[in-house]
PDB file of C-alpha atoms in Angstrom:
ATOM      1  CA  MET C  13      18.036 -48.813 -14.415  1.00  0.00           C
ATOM      2  CA  SER C  14      17.693 -48.780 -10.036  1.00  0.00           C
ATOM      3  CA  HIS C  15      21.549 -49.006  -8.452  1.00  0.00           C
ATOM      4  CA  ASP C  16      21.339 -50.542  -5.079  1.00  0.00           C
ATOM      5  CA  CYS C  17      24.404 -49.516  -3.761  1.00  0.00           C
ATOM      6  CA  SER C  18      23.013 -49.033  -0.647  1.00  0.00           C
ATOM      7  CA  LYS C  19      24.333 -51.652   1.280  1.00  0.00           C
ATOM      8  CA  GLY C  20      27.913 -50.337   1.874  1.00  0.00           C
ATOM      9  CA  PRO C  21      31.249 -50.866  -0.309  1.00  0.00           C
ATOM     10  CA  PHE C  22      30.593 -54.265  -2.060  1.00  0.00           C
ATOM     11  CA  TRP C  23      34.732 -54.310  -2.011  1.00  0.00           C
ATOM     12  CA  PHE C  24      34.439 -55.028   1.390  1.00  0.00           C
ATOM     13  CA  SER C  25      31.777 -57.889   1.704  1.00  0.00           C
ATOM     14  CA  SER C  26      32.489 -61.115   3.050  1.00  0.00           C
ATOM     15  CA  THR C  27      34.315 -63.884   0.506  1.00  0.00           C
ATOM     16  CA  ASP C  28      33.643 -66.487   2.628  1.00  0.00           C
ATOM     17  CA  SER C  29      31.675 -68.827   0.001  1.00  0.00           C
ATOM     18  CA  VAL C  30      33.855 -67.837  -3.069  1.00  0.00           C
ATOM     19  CA  GLU C  31      34.534 -71.240  -4.333  1.00  0.00           C
ATOM     20  CA  ASP C  32      30.296 -71.881  -4.641  1.00  0.00           C
ATOM     21  CA  GLU C  33      30.224 -72.778  -8.367  1.00  0.00           C
ATOM     22  CA  LEU C  34      26.533 -71.567  -7.910  1.00  0.00           C
ATOM     23  CA  GLU C  35      28.338 -67.831  -7.483  1.00  0.00           C
ATOM     24  CA  MET C  36      31.421 -68.382  -9.749  1.00  0.00           C
ATOM     25  CA  ALA C  37      28.312 -68.688 -12.986  1.00  0.00           C
ATOM     26  CA  THR C  38      28.057 -64.599 -12.337  1.00  0.00           C
ATOM     27  CA  VAL C  39      31.211 -64.148 -14.455  1.00  0.00           C
ATOM     28  CA  ARG C  40      31.326 -66.655 -16.683  1.00  0.00           C
ATOM     29  CA  HIS C  41      30.093 -65.377 -19.838  1.00  0.00           C
ATOM     30  CA  ARG C  42      32.900 -63.218 -19.482  1.00  0.00           C
ATOM     31  CA  PRO C  43      36.595 -65.149 -19.431  1.00  0.00           C
ATOM     32  CA  GLU C  44      37.712 -63.312 -22.349  1.00  0.00           C
ATOM     33  CA  ALA C  45      36.910 -59.709 -20.492  1.00  0.00           C
ATOM     34  CA  LEU C  46      38.419 -61.321 -17.222  1.00  0.00           C
ATOM     35  CA  GLU C  47      41.383 -62.929 -18.771  1.00  0.00           C
ATOM     36  CA  LEU C  48      42.071 -58.982 -20.700  1.00  0.00           C
ATOM     37  CA  LEU C  49      41.432 -57.547 -17.142  1.00  0.00           C
ATOM     38  CA  GLU C  50      44.063 -59.980 -15.617  1.00  0.00           C
ATOM     39  CA  ALA C  51      46.834 -58.986 -18.053  1.00  0.00           C
ATOM     40  CA  GLN C  52      46.016 -55.144 -17.324  1.00  0.00           C
ATOM     41  CA  SER C  53      45.710 -55.213 -13.661  1.00  0.00           C
ATOM     42  CA  LYS C  54      47.530 -56.459 -11.410  1.00  0.00           C
ATOM     43  CA  PHE C  55      44.898 -58.586  -9.408  1.00  0.00           C
ATOM     44  CA  THR C  56      44.737 -62.418  -9.964  1.00  0.00           C
ATOM     45  CA  LYS C  57      41.777 -63.946 -11.942  1.00  0.00           C
ATOM     46  CA  LYS C  58      40.463 -65.164  -8.568  1.00  0.00           C
ATOM     47  CA  GLU C  59      40.094 -61.548  -7.045  1.00  0.00           C
ATOM     48  CA  LEU C  60      38.750 -60.398  -9.906  1.00  0.00           C
ATOM     49  CA  GLN C  61      35.950 -62.824  -9.806  1.00  0.00           C
ATOM     50  CA  ILE C  62      34.809 -61.766  -6.679  1.00  0.00           C
ATOM     51  CA  LEU C  63      34.816 -58.315  -6.925  1.00  0.00           C
ATOM     52  CA  TYR C  64      32.828 -58.771 -10.438  1.00  0.00           C
ATOM     53  CA  ARG C  65      30.668 -60.272  -8.337  1.00  0.00           C
ATOM     54  CA  GLY C  66      29.888 -57.719  -5.656  1.00  0.00           C
ATOM     55  CA  PHE C  67      30.145 -55.019  -8.410  1.00  0.00           C
ATOM     56  CA  LYS C  68      27.329 -56.931  -9.760  1.00  0.00           C
ATOM     57  CA  ASN C  69      25.397 -57.812  -6.867  1.00  0.00           C
ATOM     58  CA  GLU C  70      25.290 -54.364  -5.824  1.00  0.00           C
ATOM     59  CA  CYS C  71      24.902 -52.692  -8.756  1.00  0.00           C
ATOM     60  CA  PRO C  72      23.900 -54.548 -11.230  1.00  0.00           C
ATOM     61  CA  SER C  73      23.237 -52.582 -14.125  1.00  0.00           C
ATOM     62  CA  GLY C  74      27.326 -53.003 -14.184  1.00  0.00           C
ATOM     63  CA  VAL C  75      27.897 -49.557 -14.232  1.00  0.00           C
ATOM     64  CA  VAL C  76      28.299 -47.076 -11.193  1.00  0.00           C
ATOM     65  CA  ASN C  77      26.726 -42.979 -11.498  1.00  0.00           C
ATOM     66  CA  GLU C  78      27.528 -40.608  -9.551  1.00  0.00           C
ATOM     67  CA  GLU C  79      24.868 -40.533  -7.441  1.00  0.00           C
ATOM     68  CA  THR C  80      25.658 -43.584  -6.739  1.00  0.00           C
ATOM     69  CA  PHE C  81      29.651 -43.510  -5.688  1.00  0.00           C
ATOM     70  CA  LYS C  82      28.368 -40.183  -3.528  1.00  0.00           C
ATOM     71  CA  GLU C  83      26.309 -42.424  -1.604  1.00  0.00           C
ATOM     72  CA  ILE C  84      28.611 -45.185  -0.981  1.00  0.00           C
ATOM     73  CA  TYR C  85      31.670 -42.589  -0.240  1.00  0.00           C
ATOM     74  CA  SER C  86      28.994 -41.081   2.583  1.00  0.00           C
ATOM     75  CA  GLN C  87      29.415 -44.216   4.494  1.00  0.00           C
ATOM     76  CA  PHE C  88      32.771 -44.149   4.722  1.00  0.00           C
ATOM     77  CA  PHE C  89      33.149 -40.869   5.749  1.00  0.00           C
ATOM     78  CA  PRO C  90      30.187 -39.722   7.820  1.00  0.00           C
ATOM     79  CA  GLN C  91      31.969 -37.193  10.187  1.00  0.00           C
ATOM     80  CA  GLY C  92      31.972 -35.305   7.173  1.00  0.00           C
ATOM     81  CA  ASP C  93      30.959 -34.075   3.678  1.00  0.00           C
ATOM     82  CA  SER C  94      32.618 -35.869   1.078  1.00  0.00           C
ATOM     83  CA  THR C  95      29.921 -35.568  -1.331  1.00  0.00           C
ATOM     84  CA  THR C  96      32.538 -32.999  -3.242  1.00  0.00           C
ATOM     85  CA  TYR C  97      35.816 -35.229  -2.682  1.00  0.00           C
ATOM     86  CA  ALA C  98      33.421 -38.033  -4.436  1.00  0.00           C
ATOM     87  CA  HIS C  99      33.183 -36.022  -7.292  1.00  0.00           C
ATOM     88  CA  PHE C 100      36.307 -35.674  -7.636  1.00  0.00           C
ATOM     89  CA  LEU C 101      37.564 -38.989  -6.999  1.00  0.00           C
ATOM     90  CA  PHE C 102      33.954 -40.288  -9.487  1.00  0.00           C
ATOM     91  CA  ASN C 103      35.657 -38.199 -12.764  1.00  0.00           C
ATOM     92  CA  ALA C 104      39.496 -39.480 -12.198  1.00  0.00           C
ATOM     93  CA  PHE C 105      37.538 -42.921 -12.445  1.00  0.00           C
ATOM     94  CA  ASP C 106      35.794 -42.056 -15.255  1.00  0.00           C
ATOM     95  CA  THR C 107      38.021 -42.068 -18.090  1.00  0.00           C
ATOM     96  CA  ASP C 108      36.289 -42.014 -20.393  1.00  0.00           C
ATOM     97  CA  HIS C 109      34.230 -39.426 -19.034  1.00  0.00           C
ATOM     98  CA  ASN C 110      31.109 -40.715 -20.572  1.00  0.00           C
ATOM     99  CA  GLY C 111      29.182 -40.196 -16.564  1.00  0.00           C
ATOM    100  CA  ALA C 112      29.650 -43.708 -15.603  1.00  0.00           C
ATOM    101  CA  VAL C 113      32.264 -45.358 -13.841  1.00  0.00           C
ATOM    102  CA  SER C 114      32.628 -49.785 -14.966  1.00  0.00           C
ATOM    103  CA  PHE C 115      33.590 -52.555 -13.816  1.00  0.00           C
ATOM    104  CA  GLU C 116      37.012 -52.080 -16.076  1.00  0.00           C
ATOM    105  CA  ASP C 117      37.193 -48.252 -15.068  1.00  0.00           C
ATOM    106  CA  PHE C 118      37.160 -48.924 -11.662  1.00  0.00           C
ATOM    107  CA  ILE C 119      39.321 -52.295 -11.816  1.00  0.00           C
ATOM    108  CA  LYS C 120      42.126 -49.740 -13.475  1.00  0.00           C
ATOM    109  CA  GLY C 121      42.166 -47.512 -11.113  1.00  0.00           C
ATOM    110  CA  LEU C 122      41.750 -49.658  -8.001  1.00  0.00           C
ATOM    111  CA  SER C 123      44.812 -51.898  -8.996  1.00  0.00           C
ATOM    112  CA  ILE C 124      46.852 -48.403  -9.663  1.00  0.00           C
ATOM    113  CA  LEU C 125      45.857 -47.558  -5.950  1.00  0.00           C
ATOM    114  CA  LEU C 126      46.597 -50.493  -4.083  1.00  0.00           C
ATOM    115  CA  ARG C 127      49.276 -51.865  -5.991  1.00  0.00           C
ATOM    116  CA  GLY C 128      50.797 -49.003  -8.458  1.00  0.00           C
ATOM    117  CA  THR C 129      53.873 -48.355  -8.208  1.00  0.00           C
ATOM    118  CA  VAL C 130      55.014 -45.488  -7.185  1.00  0.00           C
ATOM    119  CA  GLN C 131      54.957 -43.561 -10.883  1.00  0.00           C
ATOM    120  CA  GLU C 132      51.914 -44.909 -10.906  1.00  0.00           C
ATOM    121  CA  LYS C 133      50.387 -43.342  -8.185  1.00  0.00           C
ATOM    122  CA  LEU C 134      51.576 -40.594  -8.808  1.00  0.00           C
ATOM    123  CA  ASN C 135      50.202 -40.420 -12.268  1.00  0.00           C
ATOM    124  CA  TRP C 136      46.795 -41.008 -11.053  1.00  0.00           C
ATOM    125  CA  ALA C 137      47.061 -38.573  -8.136  1.00  0.00           C
ATOM    126  CA  PHE C 138      48.519 -35.791 -10.985  1.00  0.00           C
ATOM    127  CA  ASN C 139      45.009 -36.654 -12.433  1.00  0.00           C
ATOM    128  CA  LEU C 140      43.205 -36.522 -10.008  1.00  0.00           C
ATOM    129  CA  TYR C 141      43.923 -32.565  -9.043  1.00  0.00           C
ATOM    130  CA  ASP C 142      43.998 -32.217 -12.961  1.00  0.00           C
ATOM    131  CA  ILE C 143      40.399 -31.261 -12.295  1.00  0.00           C
ATOM    132  CA  ASN C 144      39.582 -30.133 -15.978  1.00  0.00           C
ATOM    133  CA  LYS C 145      42.312 -32.218 -17.364  1.00  0.00           C
ATOM    134  CA  ASP C 146      44.411 -29.824 -19.415  1.00  0.00           C
ATOM    135  CA  GLY C 147      47.147 -31.406 -18.186  1.00  0.00           C
ATOM    136  CA  TYR C 148      47.995 -29.059 -16.047  1.00  0.00           C
ATOM    137  CA  ILE C 149      47.522 -28.176 -11.979  1.00  0.00           C
ATOM    138  CA  THR C 150      47.137 -24.601 -10.915  1.00  0.00           C
ATOM    139  CA  LYS C 151      46.812 -23.853  -7.605  1.00  0.00           C
ATOM    140  CA  GLU C 152      43.013 -23.240  -7.381  1.00  0.00           C
ATOM    141  CA  GLU C 153      42.796 -26.835  -8.979  1.00  0.00           C
ATOM    142  CA  MET C 154      44.986 -27.930  -5.789  1.00  0.00           C
ATOM    143  CA  LEU C 155      42.893 -26.169  -3.293  1.00  0.00           C
ATOM    144  CA  ASP C 156      39.199 -27.419  -4.683  1.00  0.00           C
ATOM    145  CA  ILE C 157      40.561 -30.778  -3.937  1.00  0.00           C
ATOM    146  CA  MET C 158      42.848 -30.006  -0.312  1.00  0.00           C
ATOM    147  CA  LYS C 159      38.813 -28.133   0.760  1.00  0.00           C
ATOM    148  CA  ALA C 160      37.227 -31.100  -0.223  1.00  0.00           C
ATOM    149  CA  ILE C 161      39.961 -33.591   1.471  1.00  0.00           C
ATOM    150  CA  TYR C 162      39.133 -31.287   4.322  1.00  0.00           C
ATOM    151  CA  ASP C 163      35.579 -31.882   4.294  1.00  0.00           C
ATOM    152  CA  MET C 164      35.292 -35.350   3.708  1.00  0.00           C
ATOM    153  CA  MET C 165      37.223 -35.565   7.428  1.00  0.00           C
ATOM    154  CA  GLY C 166      35.240 -33.666   8.754  1.00  0.00           C
ATOM    155  CA  LYS C 167      35.767 -31.379  11.951  1.00  0.00           C
ATOM    156  CA  CYS C 168      36.086 -34.298  14.163  1.00  0.00           C
ATOM    157  CA  THR C 169      39.403 -35.348  12.592  1.00  0.00           C
ATOM    158  CA  TYR C 170      41.005 -31.879  12.583  1.00  0.00           C
ATOM    159  CA  PRO C 171      39.098 -30.103  14.993  1.00  0.00           C
ATOM    160  CA  VAL C 172      41.898 -26.772  15.667  1.00  0.00           C
ATOM    161  CA  LEU C 173      41.828 -25.875  12.232  1.00  0.00           C
ATOM    162  CA  LYS C 174      41.667 -22.216  10.749  1.00  0.00           C
ATOM    163  CA  GLU C 175      39.358 -21.694   8.024  1.00  0.00           C
ATOM    164  CA  ASP C 176      42.504 -20.915   5.858  1.00  0.00           C
ATOM    165  CA  ALA C 177      43.903 -24.117   6.604  1.00  0.00           C
ATOM    166  CA  PRO C 178      44.074 -25.687   3.354  1.00  0.00           C
ATOM    167  CA  ARG C 179      44.878 -22.616   1.576  1.00  0.00           C
ATOM    168  CA  GLN C 180      48.136 -22.564   3.370  1.00  0.00           C
ATOM    169  CA  HIS C 181      48.646 -25.707   2.455  1.00  0.00           C
ATOM    170  CA  VAL C 182      48.224 -25.530  -0.930  1.00  0.00           C
ATOM    171  CA  GLU C 183      50.821 -22.274  -1.446  1.00  0.00           C
ATOM    172  CA  THR C 184      53.117 -24.310   0.700  1.00  0.00           C
ATOM    173  CA  PHE C 185      52.905 -27.354  -1.694  1.00  0.00           C
ATOM    174  CA  PHE C 186      52.598 -25.096  -5.127  1.00  0.00           C
ATOM    175  CA  GLN C 187      55.602 -23.297  -3.842  1.00  0.00           C
ATOM    176  CA  LYS C 188      57.881 -26.401  -4.224  1.00  0.00           C
ATOM    177  CA  MET C 189      55.783 -27.892  -6.849  1.00  0.00           C
ATOM    178  CA  ASP C 190      55.923 -25.073 -10.016  1.00  0.00           C
ATOM    179  CA  LYS C 191      59.505 -24.977 -10.005  1.00  0.00           C
ATOM    180  CA  ASN C 192      59.952 -22.345 -13.100  1.00  0.00           C
ATOM    181  CA  LYS C 193      57.373 -20.583 -11.361  1.00  0.00           C
ATOM    182  CA  ASP C 194      54.432 -20.086 -14.717  1.00  0.00           C
ATOM    183  CA  GLY C 195      51.570 -21.153 -12.338  1.00  0.00           C
ATOM    184  CA  VAL C 196      51.201 -24.115 -13.084  1.00  0.00           C
ATOM    185  CA  VAL C 197      52.337 -27.730 -11.921  1.00  0.00           C
ATOM    186  CA  THR C 198      52.764 -29.678 -15.451  1.00  0.00           C
ATOM    187  CA  ILE C 199      52.930 -34.202 -14.506  1.00  0.00           C
ATOM    188  CA  ASP C 200      57.020 -33.845 -14.398  1.00  0.00           C
ATOM    189  CA  GLU C 201      57.402 -31.270 -11.719  1.00  0.00           C
ATOM    190  CA  PHE C 202      54.536 -32.754  -9.873  1.00  0.00           C
ATOM    191  CA  ILE C 203      55.868 -36.290  -9.789  1.00  0.00           C
ATOM    192  CA  GLU C 204      59.663 -34.962  -9.295  1.00  0.00           C
ATOM    193  CA  SER C 205      58.322 -32.384  -6.049  1.00  0.00           C
ATOM    194  CA  CYS C 206      56.332 -35.429  -4.514  1.00  0.00           C
ATOM    195  CA  GLN C 207      59.642 -38.199  -5.031  1.00  0.00           C
ATOM    196  CA  LYS C 208      61.918 -35.558  -3.579  1.00  0.00           C
ATOM    197  CA  ASP C 209      60.036 -34.076  -0.643  1.00  0.00           C
ATOM    198  CA  GLU C 210      58.908 -36.597   2.725  1.00  0.00           C
ATOM    199  CA  ASN C 211      56.095 -33.690   3.267  1.00  0.00           C
ATOM    200  CA  ILE C 212      54.544 -33.974   0.219  1.00  0.00           C
ATOM    201  CA  MET C 213      54.824 -38.032  -0.466  1.00  0.00           C
ATOM    202  CA  ARG C 214      53.246 -38.063   3.331  1.00  0.00           C
ATOM    203  CA  SER C 215      50.222 -35.883   2.289  1.00  0.00           C
ATOM    204  CA  MET C 216      50.192 -37.663  -0.613  1.00  0.00           C
ATOM    205  CA  GLN C 217      49.442 -41.224   1.316  1.00  0.00           C
ATOM    206  CA  LEU C 218      45.980 -39.166   2.344  1.00  0.00           C
ATOM    207  CA  PHE C 219      44.570 -40.736  -0.765  1.00  0.00           C
ATOM    208  CA  GLU C 220      45.818 -44.313   0.397  1.00  0.00           C
ATOM    209  CA  ASN C 221      43.674 -43.682   3.525  1.00  0.00           C
ATOM    210  CA  VAL C 222      40.825 -41.327   1.655  1.00  0.00           C
ATOM    211  CA  ILE C 223      40.128 -44.082  -1.129  1.00  0.00           C
TER     212      ILE C 223
END
């Protein structure tokens, strides 16, 4: 089944005709699912209807695979290479690890990123950094994510960066976060460090810019 998501991110599409009854018909067969999602997310039913219509419009199969996700992301960051970051981000959205992001997966992630508490956002960020999902962040995992962000932002954003800038960034962060010096960062260490350190927190805001 083809995924026609090449026209740009559907969640930024126009919502001018949202009141049109015919357009609303697309969500009528799923009222229970929408009500459940409304309870599980921080979106209103009307917002969910708009998002769902866009999602189905762009991806009629109802799921986004990793390749489609990468295509969508590359439109946001034409000045850099977003492939690796989009891969990590896809895995964070794909909570049941079945290789596809459903509308439910998408809404749960988006709800946290746009309207979640600081704690919820940090939990989500930890999951993103924890590439192999073993409950710990290693220095290598943090470096992989950081390199992916630098690649995505491109040389125009950071023209004077040296090649080892991501590694220096990670060394500083990791030393601050790894409180007991066991070589890995737990979720508690991660959240505590982010909440106590303004610089780390400011860097974490980067996620809101790249998502």
